[in-house]
JSON list of N, CA and C in Angstrom, two decimals:
[
{"chain": "A", "resi": 17, "resn": "UNK", "atom": "N", "xyz": [-17.56, 2.66, -15.03]},
{"chain": "A", "resi": 17, "resn": "UNK", "atom": "CA", "xyz": [-17.15, 1.28, -15.26]},
{"chain": "A", "resi": 17, "resn": "UNK", "atom": "C", "xyz": [-18.38, 0.40, -15.21]},
{"chain": "A", "resi": 18, "resn": "UNK", "atom": "N", "xyz": [-18.56, -0.37, -16.22]},
{"chain": "A", "resi": 18, "resn": "UNK", "atom": "CA", "xyz": [-19.70, -1.27, -16.30]},
{"chain": "A", "resi": 18, "resn": "UNK", "atom": "C", "xyz": [-19.26, -2.68, -15.94]},
{"chain": "A", "resi": 19, "resn": "UNK", "atom": "N", "xyz": [-20.07, -3.36, -15.14]},
{"chain": "A", "resi": 19, "resn": "UNK", "atom": "CA", "xyz": [-19.78, -4.73, -14.74]},
{"chain": "A", "resi": 19, "resn": "UNK", "atom": "C", "xyz": [-20.71, -5.65, -15.51]},
{"chain": "A", "resi": 20, "resn": "UNK", "atom": "N", "xyz": [-20.14, -6.55, -16.29]},
{"chain": "A", "resi": 20, "resn": "UNK", "atom": "CA", "xyz": [-20.95, -7.42, -17.15]},
{"chain": "A", "resi": 20, "resn": "UNK", "atom": "C", "xyz": [-21.36, -8.71, -16.46]},
{"chain": "A", "resi": 21, "resn": "UNK", "atom": "N", "xyz": [-20.75, -9.04, -15.33]},
{"chain": "A", "resi": 21, "resn": "UNK", "atom": "CA", "xyz": [-21.06, -10.29, -14.67]},
{"chain": "A", "resi": 21, "resn": "UNK", "atom": "C", "xyz": [-20.18, -11.44, -15.13]},
{"chain": "A", "resi": 22, "resn": "UNK", "atom": "N", "xyz": [-19.37, -11.20, -16.13]},
{"chain": "A", "resi": 22, "resn": "UNK", "atom": "CA", "xyz": [-18.47, -12.24, -16.63]},
{"chain": "A", "resi": 22, "resn": "UNK", "atom": "C", "xyz": [-17.11, -12.12, -15.96]},
{"chain": "A", "resi": 23, "resn": "UNK", "atom": "N", "xyz": [-16.52, -13.26, -15.65]},
{"chain": "A", "resi": 23, "resn": "UNK", "atom": "CA", "xyz": [-15.17, -13.27, -15.06]},
{"chain": "A", "resi": 23, "resn": "UNK", "atom": "C", "xyz": [-14.14, -13.29, -16.17]},
{"chain": "A", "resi": 24, "resn": "UNK", "atom": "N", "xyz": [-13.00, -12.68, -15.90]},
{"chain": "A", "resi": 24, "resn": "UNK", "atom": "CA", "xyz": [-11.92, -12.67, -16.87]},
{"chain": "A", "resi": 24, "resn": "UNK", "atom": "C", "xyz": [-10.62, -12.86, -16.11]},
{"chain": "A", "resi": 25, "resn": "UNK", "atom": "N", "xyz": [-9.81, -13.82, -16.52]},
{"chain": "A", "resi": 25, "resn": "UNK", "atom": "CA", "xyz": [-8.51, -14.05, -15.91]},
{"chain": "A", "resi": 25, "resn": "UNK", "atom": "C", "xyz": [-7.50, -13.11, -16.54]},
{"chain": "A", "resi": 26, "resn": "UNK", "atom": "N", "xyz": [-6.72, -12.46, -15.69]},
{"chain": "A", "resi": 26, "resn": "UNK", "atom": "CA", "xyz": [-5.66, -11.58, -16.14]},
{"chain": "A", "resi": 26, "resn": "UNK", "atom": "C", "xyz": [-4.38, -12.03, -15.46]},
{"chain": "A", "resi": 27, "resn": "UNK", "atom": "N", "xyz": [-3.36, -12.32, -16.23]},
{"chain": "A", "resi": 27, "resn": "UNK", "atom": "CA", "xyz": [-2.09, -12.76, -15.67]},
{"chain": "A", "resi": 27, "resn": "UNK", "atom": "C", "xyz": [-1.21, -11.54, -15.42]},
{"chain": "A", "resi": 28, "resn": "UNK", "atom": "N", "xyz": [-0.78, -11.38, -14.18]},
{"chain": "A", "resi": 28, "resn": "UNK", "atom": "CA", "xyz": [0.05, -10.25, -13.80]},
{"chain": "A", "resi": 28, "resn": "UNK", "atom": "C", "xyz": [1.42, -10.73, -13.35]},
{"chain": "A", "resi": 29, "resn": "UNK", "atom": "N", "xyz": [2.42, -9.92, -13.58]},
{"chain": "A", "resi": 29, "resn": "UNK", "atom": "CA", "xyz": [3.77, -10.23, -13.13]},
{"chain": "A", "resi": 29, "resn": "UNK", "atom": "C", "xyz": [4.00, -9.52, -11.79]},
{"chain": "A", "resi": 30, "resn": "UNK", "atom": "N", "xyz": [4.38, -10.29, -10.78]},
{"chain": "A", "resi": 30, "resn": "UNK", "atom": "CA", "xyz": [4.68, -9.71, -9.47]},
{"chain": "A", "resi": 30, "resn": "UNK", "atom": "C", "xyz": [6.04, -9.03, -9.51]},
{"chain": "A", "resi": 31, "resn": "UNK", "atom": "N", "xyz": [6.12, -7.86, -8.91]},
{"chain": "A", "resi": 31, "resn": "UNK", "atom": "CA", "xyz": [7.39, -7.15, -8.79]},
{"chain": "A", "resi": 31, "resn": "UNK", "atom": "C", "xyz": [7.60, -6.78, -7.33]},
{"chain": "A", "resi": 32, "resn": "UNK", "atom": "N", "xyz": [8.85, -6.67, -6.93]},
{"chain": "A", "resi": 32, "resn": "UNK", "atom": "CA", "xyz": [9.16, -6.32, -5.55]},
{"chain": "A", "resi": 32, "resn": "UNK", "atom": "C", "xyz": [8.75, -4.87, -5.28]},
{"chain": "A", "resi": 33, "resn": "UNK", "atom": "N", "xyz": [8.08, -4.67, -4.15]},
{"chain": "A", "resi": 33, "resn": "UNK", "atom": "CA", "xyz": [7.69, -3.31, -3.76]},
{"chain": "A", "resi": 33, "resn": "UNK", "atom": "C", "xyz": [8.88, -2.66, -3.06]},
{"chain": "A", "resi": 34, "resn": "UNK", "atom": "N", "xyz": [9.49, -1.73, -3.75]},
{"chain": "A", "resi": 34, "resn": "UNK", "atom": "CA", "xyz": [10.61, -0.97, -3.18]},
{"chain": "A", "resi": 34, "resn": "UNK", "atom": "C", "xyz": [10.12, 0.46, -2.99]},
{"chain": "A", "resi": 35, "resn": "UNK", "atom": "N", "xyz": [10.82, 1.26, -2.19]},
{"chain": "A", "resi": 35, "resn": "UNK", "atom": "CA", "xyz": [10.42, 2.66, -2.06]},
{"chain": "A", "resi": 35, "resn": "UNK", "atom": "C", "xyz": [10.32, 3.37, -3.42]},
{"chain": "A", "resi": 36, "resn": "UNK", "atom": "N", "xyz": [11.18, 3.01, -4.36]},
{"chain": "A", "resi": 36, "resn": "UNK", "atom": "CA", "xyz": [11.16, 3.64, -5.68]},
{"chain": "A", "resi": 36, "resn": "UNK", "atom": "C", "xyz": [9.98, 3.16, -6.53]},
{"chain": "A", "resi": 37, "resn": "UNK", "atom": "N", "xyz": [9.73, 1.86, -6.55]},
{"chain": "A", "resi": 37, "resn": "UNK", "atom": "CA", "xyz": [8.66, 1.33, -7.41]},
{"chain": "A", "resi": 37, "resn": "UNK", "atom": "C", "xyz": [7.27, 1.58, -6.85]},
{"chain": "A", "resi": 38, "resn": "UNK", "atom": "N", "xyz": [7.16, 1.78, -5.53]},
{"chain": "A", "resi": 38, "resn": "UNK", "atom": "CA", "xyz": [5.85, 1.95, -4.90]},
{"chain": "A", "resi": 38, "resn": "UNK", "atom": "C", "xyz": [5.58, 3.40, -4.49]},
{"chain": "A", "resi": 39, "resn": "UNK", "atom": "N", "xyz": [6.57, 4.28, -4.65]},
{"chain": "A", "resi": 39, "resn": "UNK", "atom": "CA", "xyz": [6.48, 5.65, -4.16]},
{"chain": "A", "resi": 39, "resn": "UNK", "atom": "C", "xyz": [5.25, 6.42, -4.59]},
{"chain": "A", "resi": 40, "resn": "UNK", "atom": "N", "xyz": [4.74, 6.16, -5.77]},
{"chain": "A", "resi": 40, "resn": "UNK", "atom": "CA", "xyz": [3.54, 6.85, -6.27]},
{"chain": "A", "resi": 40, "resn": "UNK", "atom": "C", "xyz": [2.32, 6.55, -5.41]},
{"chain": "A", "resi": 41, "resn": "UNK", "atom": "N", "xyz": [2.32, 5.41, -4.73]},
{"chain": "A", "resi": 41, "resn": "UNK", "atom": "CA", "xyz": [1.14, 4.96, -3.99]},
{"chain": "A", "resi": 41, "resn": "UNK", "atom": "C", "xyz": [1.26, 5.13, -2.48]},
{"chain": "A", "resi": 42, "resn": "UNK", "atom": "N", "xyz": [2.46, 5.33, -1.97]},
{"chain": "A", "resi": 42, "resn": "UNK", "atom": "CA", "xyz": [2.65, 5.47, -0.53]},
{"chain": "A", "resi": 42, "resn": "UNK", "atom": "C", "xyz": [4.02, 4.98, -0.11]},
{"chain": "A", "resi": 43, "resn": "UNK", "atom": "N", "xyz": [4.13, 4.64, 1.15]},
{"chain": "A", "resi": 43, "resn": "UNK", "atom": "CA", "xyz": [5.41, 4.20, 1.70]},
{"chain": "A", "resi": 43, "resn": "UNK", "atom": "C", "xyz": [5.49, 2.69, 1.80]},
{"chain": "A", "resi": 44, "resn": "UNK", "atom": "N", "xyz": [6.69, 2.18, 1.67]},
{"chain": "A", "resi": 44, "resn": "UNK", "atom": "CA", "xyz": [6.97, 0.77, 1.92]},
{"chain": "A", "resi": 44, "resn": "UNK", "atom": "C", "xyz": [7.66, 0.70, 3.28]},
{"chain": "A", "resi": 45, "resn": "UNK", "atom": "N", "xyz": [7.08, -0.06, 4.20]},
{"chain": "A", "resi": 45, "resn": "UNK", "atom": "CA", "xyz": [7.68, -0.22, 5.52]},
{"chain": "A", "resi": 45, "resn": "UNK", "atom": "C", "xyz": [7.81, -1.70, 5.83]},
{"chain": "A", "resi": 46, "resn": "UNK", "atom": "N", "xyz": [8.74, -2.03, 6.70]},
{"chain": "A", "resi": 46, "resn": "UNK", "atom": "CA", "xyz": [8.93, -3.42, 7.10]},
{"chain": "A", "resi": 46, "resn": "UNK", "atom": "C", "xyz": [8.12, -3.71, 8.35]},
{"chain": "A", "resi": 47, "resn": "UNK", "atom": "N", "xyz": [7.79, -4.97, 8.55]},
{"chain": "A", "resi": 47, "resn": "UNK", "atom": "CA", "xyz": [7.08, -5.38, 9.76]},
{"chain": "A", "resi": 47, "resn": "UNK", "atom": "C", "xyz": [7.98, -5.14, 10.97]},
{"chain": "A", "resi": 48, "resn": "UNK", "atom": "N", "xyz": [7.34, -4.83, 12.08]},
{"chain": "A", "resi": 48, "resn": "UNK", "atom": "CA", "xyz": [8.10, -4.66, 13.33]},
{"chain": "A", "resi": 48, "resn": "UNK", "atom": "C", "xyz": [7.46, -5.54, 14.39]},
{"chain": "A", "resi": 49, "resn": "UNK", "atom": "N", "xyz": [8.21, -5.89, 15.41]},
{"chain": "A", "resi": 49, "resn": "UNK", "atom": "CA", "xyz": [7.67, -6.77, 16.45]},
{"chain": "A", "resi": 49, "resn": "UNK", "atom": "C", "xyz": [6.49, -6.12, 17.18]},
{"chain": "A", "resi": 50, "resn": "UNK", "atom": "N", "xyz": [5.55, -6.94, 17.64]},
{"chain": "A", "resi": 50, "resn": "UNK", "atom": "CA", "xyz": [4.44, -6.43, 18.44]},
{"chain": "A", "resi": 50, "resn": "UNK", "atom": "C", "xyz": [4.97, -5.72, 19.67]},
{"chain": "A", "resi": 51, "resn": "UNK", "atom": "N", "xyz": [4.34, -4.64, 20.02]},
{"chain": "A", "resi": 51, "resn": "UNK", "atom": "CA", "xyz": [4.73, -3.91, 21.22]},
{"chain": "A", "resi": 51, "resn": "UNK", "atom": "C", "xyz": [5.77, -2.84, 20.99]},
{"chain": "A", "resi": 52, "resn": "UNK", "atom": "N", "xyz": [6.34, -2.77, 19.78]},
{"chain": "A", "resi": 52, "resn": "UNK", "atom": "CA", "xyz": [7.32, -1.71, 19.50]},
{"chain": "A", "resi": 52, "resn": "UNK", "atom": "C", "xyz": [6.65, -0.34, 19.61]},
{"chain": "A", "resi": 53, "resn": "UNK", "atom": "N", "xyz": [7.39, 0.63, 20.08]},
{"chain": "A", "resi": 53, "resn": "UNK", "atom": "CA", "xyz": [6.90, 2.00, 20.18]},
{"chain": "A", "resi": 53, "resn": "UNK", "atom": "C", "xyz": [6.92, 2.63, 18.80]},
{"chain": "A", "resi": 54, "resn": "UNK", "atom": "N", "xyz": [5.90, 3.46, 18.51]},
{"chain": "A", "resi": 54, "resn": "UNK", "atom": "CA", "xyz": [5.83, 4.17, 17.23]},
{"chain": "A", "resi": 54, "resn": "UNK", "atom": "C", "xyz": [7.07, 5.05, 17.07]},
{"chain": "A", "resi": 55, "resn": "UNK", "atom": "N", "xyz": [7.65, 5.04, 15.88]},
{"chain": "A", "resi": 55, "resn": "UNK", "atom": "CA", "xyz": [8.86, 5.82, 15.66]},
{"chain": "A", "resi": 55, "resn": "UNK", "atom": "C", "xyz": [9.00, 6.28, 14.23]},
{"chain": "A", "resi": 56, "resn": "UNK", "atom": "N", "xyz": [10.12, 6.89, 13.88]},
{"chain": "A", "resi": 56, "resn": "UNK", "atom": "CA", "xyz": [10.33, 7.46, 12.55]},
{"chain": "A", "resi": 56, "resn": "UNK", "atom": "C", "xyz": [10.38, 6.42, 11.43]},
{"chain": "A", "resi": 57, "resn": "UNK", "atom": "N", "xyz": [10.60, 5.15, 11.75]},
{"chain": "A", "resi": 57, "resn": "UNK", "atom": "CA", "xyz": [10.64, 4.12, 10.70]},
{"chain": "A", "resi": 57, "resn": "UNK", "atom": "C", "xyz": [9.25, 3.60, 10.36]},
{"chain": "A", "resi": 58, "resn": "UNK", "atom": "N", "xyz": [8.22, 4.04, 11.09]},
{"chain": "A", "resi": 58, "resn": "UNK", "atom": "CA", "xyz": [6.85, 3.64, 10.81]},
{"chain": "A", "resi": 58, "resn": "UNK", "atom": "C", "xyz": [6.27, 4.50, 9.68]},
{"chain": "A", "resi": 59, "resn": "UNK", "atom": "N", "xyz": [5.23, 3.99, 9.03]},
{"chain": "A", "resi": 59, "resn": "UNK", "atom": "CA", "xyz": [4.59, 4.73, 7.93]},
{"chain": "A", "resi": 59, "resn": "UNK", "atom": "C", "xyz": [3.99, 6.03, 8.46]},
{"chain": "A", "resi": 60, "resn": "UNK", "atom": "N", "xyz": [4.14, 7.08, 7.68]},
{"chain": "A", "resi": 60, "resn": "UNK", "atom": "CA", "xyz": [3.58, 8.38, 8.04]},
{"chain": "A", "resi": 60, "resn": "UNK", "atom": "C", "xyz": [2.24, 8.54, 7.32]},
{"chain": "A", "resi": 61, "resn": "UNK", "atom": "N", "xyz": [1.20, 8.89, 8.08]},
{"chain": "A", "resi": 61, "resn": "UNK", "atom": "CA", "xyz": [-0.13, 9.06, 7.49]},
{"chain": "A", "resi": 61, "resn": "UNK", "atom": "C", "xyz": [-0.21, 10.37, 6.72]},
{"chain": "A", "resi": 62, "resn": "UNK", "atom": "N", "xyz": [-0.84, 10.33, 5.55]},
{"chain": "A", "resi": 62, "resn": "UNK", "atom": "CA", "xyz": [-1.11, 11.53, 4.76]},
{"chain": "A", "resi": 62, "resn": "UNK", "atom": "C", "xyz": [-2.61, 11.78, 4.87]},
{"chain": "A", "resi": 63, "resn": "UNK", "atom": "N", "xyz": [-2.99, 12.76, 5.67]},
{"chain": "A", "resi": 63, "resn": "UNK", "atom": "CA", "xyz": [-4.41, 13.06, 5.88]},
{"chain": "A", "resi": 63, "resn": "UNK", "atom": "C", "xyz": [-4.85, 14.27, 5.06]},
{"chain": "A", "resi": 64, "resn": "UNK", "atom": "N", "xyz": [-4.08, 14.64, 4.04]},
{"chain": "A", "resi": 64, "resn": "UNK", "atom": "CA", "xyz": [-4.40, 15.82, 3.24]},
{"chain": "A", "resi": 64, "resn": "UNK", "atom": "C", "xyz": [-5.68, 15.66, 2.41]},
{"chain": "A", "resi": 65, "resn": "UNK", "atom": "N", "xyz": [-6.14, 14.44, 2.23]},
{"chain": "A", "resi": 65, "resn": "UNK", "atom": "CA", "xyz": [-7.37, 14.20, 1.47]},
{"chain": "A", "resi": 65, "resn": "UNK", "atom": "C", "xyz": [-8.50, 13.76, 2.39]},
{"chain": "A", "resi": 66, "resn": "UNK", "atom": "N", "xyz": [-8.37, 14.01, 3.70]},
{"chain": "A", "resi": 66, "resn": "UNK", "atom": "CA", "xyz": [-9.40, 13.64, 4.66]},
{"chain": "A", "resi": 66, "resn": "UNK", "atom": "C", "xyz": [-8.96, 12.49, 5.54]},
{"chain": "A", "resi": 67, "resn": "UNK", "atom": "N", "xyz": [-9.78, 12.21, 6.53]},
{"chain": "A", "resi": 67, "resn": "UNK", "atom": "CA", "xyz": [-9.48, 11.15, 7.49]},
{"chain": "A", "resi": 67, "resn": "UNK", "atom": "C", "xyz": [-9.96, 9.81, 6.92]},
{"chain": "A", "resi": 68, "resn": "UNK", "atom": "N", "xyz": [-9.12, 8.78, 6.94]},
{"chain": "A", "resi": 68, "resn": "UNK", "atom": "CA", "xyz": [-9.55, 7.47, 6.44]},
{"chain": "A", "resi": 68, "resn": "UNK", "atom": "C", "xyz": [-10.63, 6.88, 7.32]},
{"chain": "A", "resi": 69, "resn": "UNK", "atom": "N", "xyz": [-11.47, 6.07, 6.73]},
{"chain": "A", "resi": 69, "resn": "UNK", "atom": "CA", "xyz": [-12.54, 5.42, 7.50]},
{"chain": "A", "resi": 69, "resn": "UNK", "atom": "C", "xyz": [-12.02, 4.23, 8.23]}
]
């Protein structure tokens, strides 16, 4: 990818992230209150491609 230094405006349409529409990229989870214990409704990490930085 070559960067020319020029800016370009691109208009995008926002869509709701649902488990179906976002599934290719990962999980959709809802916010939980601070202090909640980790549980099955939390996002599951996929470390099959290495440990994230």
